[in-house]
mmCIF file of C-alpha atoms in Angstrom:
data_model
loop_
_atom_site.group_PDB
_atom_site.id
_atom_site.type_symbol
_atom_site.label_atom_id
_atom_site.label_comp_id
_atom_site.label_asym_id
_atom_site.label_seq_id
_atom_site.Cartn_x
_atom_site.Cartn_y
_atom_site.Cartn_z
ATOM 1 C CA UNK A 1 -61.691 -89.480 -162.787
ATOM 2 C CA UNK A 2 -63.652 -87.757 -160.166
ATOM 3 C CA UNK A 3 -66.762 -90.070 -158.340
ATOM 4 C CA UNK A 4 -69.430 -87.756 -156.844
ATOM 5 C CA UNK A 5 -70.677 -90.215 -153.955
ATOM 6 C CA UNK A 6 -73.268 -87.679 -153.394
ATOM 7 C CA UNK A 7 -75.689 -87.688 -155.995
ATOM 8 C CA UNK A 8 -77.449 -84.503 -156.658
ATOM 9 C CA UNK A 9 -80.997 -85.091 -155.597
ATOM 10 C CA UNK A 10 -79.733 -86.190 -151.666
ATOM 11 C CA UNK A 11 -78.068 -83.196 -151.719
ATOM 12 C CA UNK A 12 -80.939 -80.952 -152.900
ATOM 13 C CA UNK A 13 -83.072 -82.547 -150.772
ATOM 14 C CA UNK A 14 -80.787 -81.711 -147.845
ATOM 15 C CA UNK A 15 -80.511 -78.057 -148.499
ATOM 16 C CA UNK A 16 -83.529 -77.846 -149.131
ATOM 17 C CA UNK A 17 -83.937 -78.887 -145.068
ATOM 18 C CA UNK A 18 -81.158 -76.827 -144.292
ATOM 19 C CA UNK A 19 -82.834 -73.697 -145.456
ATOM 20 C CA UNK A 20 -85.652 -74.837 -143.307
ATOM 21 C CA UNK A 21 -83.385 -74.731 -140.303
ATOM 22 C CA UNK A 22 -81.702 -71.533 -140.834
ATOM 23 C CA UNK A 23 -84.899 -69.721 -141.164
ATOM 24 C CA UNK A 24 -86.176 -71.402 -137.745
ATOM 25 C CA UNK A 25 -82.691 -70.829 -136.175
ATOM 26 C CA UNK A 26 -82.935 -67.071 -137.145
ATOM 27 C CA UNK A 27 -86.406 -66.727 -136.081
ATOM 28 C CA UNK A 28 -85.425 -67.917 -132.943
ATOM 29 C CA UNK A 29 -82.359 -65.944 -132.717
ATOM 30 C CA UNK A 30 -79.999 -69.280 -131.880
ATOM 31 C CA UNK A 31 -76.696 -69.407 -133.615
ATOM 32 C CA UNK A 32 -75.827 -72.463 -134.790
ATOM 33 C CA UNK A 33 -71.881 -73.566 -134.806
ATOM 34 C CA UNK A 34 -71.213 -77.220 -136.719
ATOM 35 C CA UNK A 35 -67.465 -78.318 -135.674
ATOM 36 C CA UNK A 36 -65.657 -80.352 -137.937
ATOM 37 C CA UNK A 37 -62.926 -82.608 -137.267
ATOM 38 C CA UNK A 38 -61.273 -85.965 -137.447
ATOM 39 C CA UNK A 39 -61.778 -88.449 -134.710
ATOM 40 C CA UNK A 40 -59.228 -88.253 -131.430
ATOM 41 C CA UNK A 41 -58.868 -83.882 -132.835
ATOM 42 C CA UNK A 42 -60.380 -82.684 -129.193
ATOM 43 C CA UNK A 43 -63.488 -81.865 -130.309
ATOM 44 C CA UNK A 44 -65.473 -83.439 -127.493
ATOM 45 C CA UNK A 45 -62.822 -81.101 -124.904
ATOM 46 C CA UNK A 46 -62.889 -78.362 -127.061
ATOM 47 C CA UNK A 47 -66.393 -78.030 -126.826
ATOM 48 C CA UNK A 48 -66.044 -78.370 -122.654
ATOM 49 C CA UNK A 49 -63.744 -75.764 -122.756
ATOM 50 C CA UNK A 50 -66.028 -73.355 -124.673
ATOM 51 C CA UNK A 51 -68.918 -74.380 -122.202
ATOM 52 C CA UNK A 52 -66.861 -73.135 -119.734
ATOM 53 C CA UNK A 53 -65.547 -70.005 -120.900
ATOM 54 C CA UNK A 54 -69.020 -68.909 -122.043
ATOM 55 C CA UNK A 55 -72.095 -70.429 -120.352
ATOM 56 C CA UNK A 56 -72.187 -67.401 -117.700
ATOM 57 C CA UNK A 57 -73.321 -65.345 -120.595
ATOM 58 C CA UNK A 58 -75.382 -67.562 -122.798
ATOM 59 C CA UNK A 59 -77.596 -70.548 -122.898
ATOM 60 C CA UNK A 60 -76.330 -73.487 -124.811
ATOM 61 C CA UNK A 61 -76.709 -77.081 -125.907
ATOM 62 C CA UNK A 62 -75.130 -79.495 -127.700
ATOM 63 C CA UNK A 63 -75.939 -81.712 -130.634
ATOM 64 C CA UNK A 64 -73.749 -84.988 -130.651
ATOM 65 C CA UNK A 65 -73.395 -86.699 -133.900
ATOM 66 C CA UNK A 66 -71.892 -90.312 -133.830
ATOM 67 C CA UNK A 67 -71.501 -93.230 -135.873
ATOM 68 C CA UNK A 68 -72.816 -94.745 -132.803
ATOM 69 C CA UNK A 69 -72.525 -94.702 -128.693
ATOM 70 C CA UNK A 70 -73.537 -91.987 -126.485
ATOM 71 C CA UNK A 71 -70.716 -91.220 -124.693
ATOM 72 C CA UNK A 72 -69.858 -87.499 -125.260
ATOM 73 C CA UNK A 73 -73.133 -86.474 -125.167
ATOM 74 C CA UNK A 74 -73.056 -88.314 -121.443
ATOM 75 C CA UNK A 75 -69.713 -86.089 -120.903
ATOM 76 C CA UNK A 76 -71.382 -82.920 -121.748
ATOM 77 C CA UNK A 77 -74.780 -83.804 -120.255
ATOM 78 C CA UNK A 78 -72.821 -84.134 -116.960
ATOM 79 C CA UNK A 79 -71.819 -80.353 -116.851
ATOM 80 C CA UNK A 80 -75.775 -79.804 -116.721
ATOM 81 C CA UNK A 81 -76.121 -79.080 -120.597
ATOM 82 C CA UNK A 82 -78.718 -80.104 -122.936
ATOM 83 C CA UNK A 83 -77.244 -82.434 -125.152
ATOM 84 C CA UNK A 84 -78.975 -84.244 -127.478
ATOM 85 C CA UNK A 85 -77.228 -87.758 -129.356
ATOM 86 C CA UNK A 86 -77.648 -88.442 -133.164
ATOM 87 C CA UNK A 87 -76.370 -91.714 -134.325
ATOM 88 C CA UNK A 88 -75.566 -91.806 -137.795
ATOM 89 C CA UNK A 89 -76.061 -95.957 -138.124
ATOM 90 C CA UNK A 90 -72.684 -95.632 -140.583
ATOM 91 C CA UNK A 91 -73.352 -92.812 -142.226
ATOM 92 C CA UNK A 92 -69.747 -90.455 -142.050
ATOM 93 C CA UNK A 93 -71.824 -87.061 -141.456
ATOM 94 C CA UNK A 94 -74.869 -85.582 -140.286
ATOM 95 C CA UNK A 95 -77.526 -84.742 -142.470
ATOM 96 C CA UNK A 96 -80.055 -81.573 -142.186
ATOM 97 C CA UNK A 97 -82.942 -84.014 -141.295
ATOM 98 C CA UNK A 98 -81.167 -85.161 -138.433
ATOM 99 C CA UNK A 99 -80.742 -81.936 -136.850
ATOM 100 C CA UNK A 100 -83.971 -80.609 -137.199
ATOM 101 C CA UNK A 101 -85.071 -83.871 -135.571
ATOM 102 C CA UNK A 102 -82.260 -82.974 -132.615
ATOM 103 C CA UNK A 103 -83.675 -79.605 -131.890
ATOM 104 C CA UNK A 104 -87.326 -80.616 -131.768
ATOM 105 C CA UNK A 105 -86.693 -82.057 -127.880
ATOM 106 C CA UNK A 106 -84.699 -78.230 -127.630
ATOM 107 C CA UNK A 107 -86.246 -75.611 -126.058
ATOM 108 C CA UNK A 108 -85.188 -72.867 -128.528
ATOM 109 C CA UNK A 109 -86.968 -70.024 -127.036
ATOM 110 C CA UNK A 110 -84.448 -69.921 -124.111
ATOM 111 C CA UNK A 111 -81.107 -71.195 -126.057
ATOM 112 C CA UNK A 112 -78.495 -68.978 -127.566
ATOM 113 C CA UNK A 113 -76.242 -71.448 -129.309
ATOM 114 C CA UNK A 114 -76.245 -74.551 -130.053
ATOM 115 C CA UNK A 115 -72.688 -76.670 -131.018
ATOM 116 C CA UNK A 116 -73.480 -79.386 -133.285
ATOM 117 C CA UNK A 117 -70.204 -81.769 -133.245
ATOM 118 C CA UNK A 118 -70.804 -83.551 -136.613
ATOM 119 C CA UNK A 119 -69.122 -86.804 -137.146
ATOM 120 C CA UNK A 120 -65.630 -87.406 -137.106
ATOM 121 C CA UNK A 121 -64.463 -86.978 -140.915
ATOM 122 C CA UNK A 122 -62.726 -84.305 -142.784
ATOM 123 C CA UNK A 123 -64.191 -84.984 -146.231
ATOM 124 C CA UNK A 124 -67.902 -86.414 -146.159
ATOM 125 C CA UNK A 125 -69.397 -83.292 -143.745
ATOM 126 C CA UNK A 126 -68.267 -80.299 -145.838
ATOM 127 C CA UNK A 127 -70.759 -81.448 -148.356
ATOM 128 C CA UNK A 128 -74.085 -81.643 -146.153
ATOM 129 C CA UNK A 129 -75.030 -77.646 -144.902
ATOM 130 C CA UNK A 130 -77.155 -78.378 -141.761
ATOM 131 C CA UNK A 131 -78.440 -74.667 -141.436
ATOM 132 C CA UNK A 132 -75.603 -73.490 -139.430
ATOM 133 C CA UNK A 133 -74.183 -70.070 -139.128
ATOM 134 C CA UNK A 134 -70.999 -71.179 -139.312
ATOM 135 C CA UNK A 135 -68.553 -73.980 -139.646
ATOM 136 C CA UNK A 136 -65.488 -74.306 -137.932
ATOM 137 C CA UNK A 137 -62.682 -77.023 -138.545
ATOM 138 C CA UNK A 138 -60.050 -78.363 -135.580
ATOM 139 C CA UNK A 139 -56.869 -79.811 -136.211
ATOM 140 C CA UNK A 140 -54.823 -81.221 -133.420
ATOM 141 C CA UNK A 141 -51.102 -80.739 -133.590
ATOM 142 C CA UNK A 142 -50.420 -84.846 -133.575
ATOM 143 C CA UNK A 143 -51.995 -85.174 -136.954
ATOM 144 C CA UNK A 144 -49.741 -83.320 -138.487
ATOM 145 C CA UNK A 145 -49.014 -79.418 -140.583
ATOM 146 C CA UNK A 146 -50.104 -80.965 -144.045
ATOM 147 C CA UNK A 147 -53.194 -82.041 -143.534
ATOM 148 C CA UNK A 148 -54.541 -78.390 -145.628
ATOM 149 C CA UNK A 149 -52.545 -79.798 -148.311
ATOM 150 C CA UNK A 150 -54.541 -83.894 -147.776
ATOM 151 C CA UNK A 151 -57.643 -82.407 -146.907
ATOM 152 C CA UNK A 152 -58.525 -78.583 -148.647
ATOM 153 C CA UNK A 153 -62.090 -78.622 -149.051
ATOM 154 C CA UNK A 154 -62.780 -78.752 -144.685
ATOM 155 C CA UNK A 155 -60.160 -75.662 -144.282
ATOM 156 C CA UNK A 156 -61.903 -73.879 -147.366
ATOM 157 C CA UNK A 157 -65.480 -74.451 -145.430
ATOM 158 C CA UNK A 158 -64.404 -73.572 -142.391
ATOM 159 C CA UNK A 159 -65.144 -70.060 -140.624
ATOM 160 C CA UNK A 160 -62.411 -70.337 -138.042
ATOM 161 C CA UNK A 161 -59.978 -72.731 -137.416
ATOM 162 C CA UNK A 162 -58.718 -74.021 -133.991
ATOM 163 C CA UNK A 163 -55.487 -75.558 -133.639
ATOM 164 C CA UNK A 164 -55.843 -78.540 -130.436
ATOM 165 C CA UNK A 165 -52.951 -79.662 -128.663
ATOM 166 C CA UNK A 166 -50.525 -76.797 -129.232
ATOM 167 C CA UNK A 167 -49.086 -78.433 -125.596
ATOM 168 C CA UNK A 168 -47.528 -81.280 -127.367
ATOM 169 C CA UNK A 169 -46.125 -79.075 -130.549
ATOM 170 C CA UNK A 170 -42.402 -79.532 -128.760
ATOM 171 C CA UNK A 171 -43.004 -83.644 -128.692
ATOM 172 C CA UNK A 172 -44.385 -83.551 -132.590
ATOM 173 C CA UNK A 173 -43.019 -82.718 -135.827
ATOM 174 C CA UNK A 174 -45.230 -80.057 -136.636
ATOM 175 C CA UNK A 175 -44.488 -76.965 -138.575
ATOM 176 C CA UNK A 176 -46.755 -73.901 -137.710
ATOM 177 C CA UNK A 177 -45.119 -71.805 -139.880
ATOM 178 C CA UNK A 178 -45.886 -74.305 -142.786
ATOM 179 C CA UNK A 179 -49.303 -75.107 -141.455
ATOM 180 C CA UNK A 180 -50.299 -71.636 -141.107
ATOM 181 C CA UNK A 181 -48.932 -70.823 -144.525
ATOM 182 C CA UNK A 182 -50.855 -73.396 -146.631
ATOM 183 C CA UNK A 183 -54.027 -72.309 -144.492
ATOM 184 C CA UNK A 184 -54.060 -68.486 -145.516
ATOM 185 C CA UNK A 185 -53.415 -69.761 -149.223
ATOM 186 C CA UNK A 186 -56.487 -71.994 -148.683
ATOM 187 C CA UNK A 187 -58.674 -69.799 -146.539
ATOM 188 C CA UNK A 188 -56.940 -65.970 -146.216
ATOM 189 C CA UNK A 189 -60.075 -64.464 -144.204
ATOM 190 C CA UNK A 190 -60.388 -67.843 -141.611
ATOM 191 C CA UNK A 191 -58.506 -66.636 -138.003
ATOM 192 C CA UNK A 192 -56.445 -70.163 -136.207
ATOM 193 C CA UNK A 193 -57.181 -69.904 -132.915
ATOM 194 C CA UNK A 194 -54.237 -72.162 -131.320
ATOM 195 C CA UNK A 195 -55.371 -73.862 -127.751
ATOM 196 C CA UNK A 196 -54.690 -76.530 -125.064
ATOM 197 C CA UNK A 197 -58.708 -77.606 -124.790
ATOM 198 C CA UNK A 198 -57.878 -79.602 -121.785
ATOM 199 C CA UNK A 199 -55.540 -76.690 -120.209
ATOM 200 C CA UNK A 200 -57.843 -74.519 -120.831
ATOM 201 C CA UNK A 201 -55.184 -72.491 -122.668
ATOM 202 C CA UNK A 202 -56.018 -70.056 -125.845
ATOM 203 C CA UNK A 203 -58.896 -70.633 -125.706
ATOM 204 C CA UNK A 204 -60.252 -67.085 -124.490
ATOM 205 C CA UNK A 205 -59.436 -65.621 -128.390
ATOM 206 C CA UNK A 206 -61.673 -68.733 -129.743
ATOM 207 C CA UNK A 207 -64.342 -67.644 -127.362
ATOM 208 C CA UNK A 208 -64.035 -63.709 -128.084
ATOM 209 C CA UNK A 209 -64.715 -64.410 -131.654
ATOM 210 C CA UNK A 210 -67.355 -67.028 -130.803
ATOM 211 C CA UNK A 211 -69.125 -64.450 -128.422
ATOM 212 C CA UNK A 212 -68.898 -61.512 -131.197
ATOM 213 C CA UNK A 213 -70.174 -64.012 -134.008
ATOM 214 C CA UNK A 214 -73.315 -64.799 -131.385
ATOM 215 C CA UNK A 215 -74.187 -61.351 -130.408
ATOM 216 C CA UNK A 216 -74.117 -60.418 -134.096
ATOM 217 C CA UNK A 217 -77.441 -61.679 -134.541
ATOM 218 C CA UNK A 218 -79.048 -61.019 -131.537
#
């Protein structure tokens, strides 16, 4: 038997707040990007990486969501972006309230996209839309090819997916062929975008498609 731990009016409640934040995000022409991931994926150095391979072109900031601590939004703060942390208090995602609360100490007149790293979960955060334009899911090699087959519902919601860690693929057991396989069954129209965050290798196709998806609604 199937539990819904989500009980209906939470979740209209949070749409409802979503919607909200999509219509202020596209008024202000700011594209929105939530990343989903487990915890230890990369998606603290992922994020770095696309800093770096974009923030000539646009102006960015970063919404940190944590069970609790502040230290990645320290990490990105110290390459002289606005980041802004959102402890959760226990709660295993972020929540549409939350972020409009984030972007109220934004200036959103002068940003073009913001990255909202949600909680470290592949189940609870598909659930909650925050008003984003997109969602995009990363999977580092050391966790293994099945996780589409353990976890469906995050590669289903996801826009894009980035493979981290593609460095170590010779050290794990990891089949892409497999991986990438279950994924187009799950998701045919989502591109994998496989990088070394921390190398800062692949990840100039992540930020093509990143750029494109920006200047779309601009």
């Amino acid at each position: 038997m199937k539990i819904d731990m989500h009980s209906q009016p939470i979740l209209d409640k949070n749409n409802r707040q979503a919607q909200a934040n999509r219509q202020l995000f596209a008024q202000k022409q700011v594209f929105v990007l939530d990343l989903l991931a487990s915890p230890g994926s990369g998606k603290t150095s992922t994020i770095l990486a696309t800093i770096e391979a974009l923030r000539d072109e646009f102006n960015i900031a970063v919404i940190e969501g944590d069970i609790a601590s502040n230290v990645d939004a320290v990490k990105i703060s110290a390459q002289g972006i606005a980041a802004v942390q959102v402890n959760t208090g226990g709660a295993c995602h972020l929540e549409s309230q939350m972020i409009r609360q984030a972007v109220e100490v934004l200036d959103l007149d002068n940003l073009d996209l913001i990255i909202i790293e949600n909680v470290g979960n592949l189940v609870c955060p598909t659930d909650f839309d925050l008003g984003e334009n997109a969602k995009v899911m990363i999977l580092s090699v050391p966790e293994g090819d099945d996780k589409p087959l353990k976890y469906p519902g995050v590669f289903q919601a996801a826009e894009a997916i980035i493979l981290n860690k593609v460095d170590t693929m010779p050290v794990f057991n990891f089949d892409n062929e497999a991986f990438t396989s279950a994924v187009a069954q799950l998701n045919p129209e989502a591109p994998i975008f496989p990088i070394s965050a921390t190398k800062s290798e692949g990840v100039e196709a992540w930020a093509d498609w990143l750029r494109a998806r920006i200047e779309s609604i601009q």
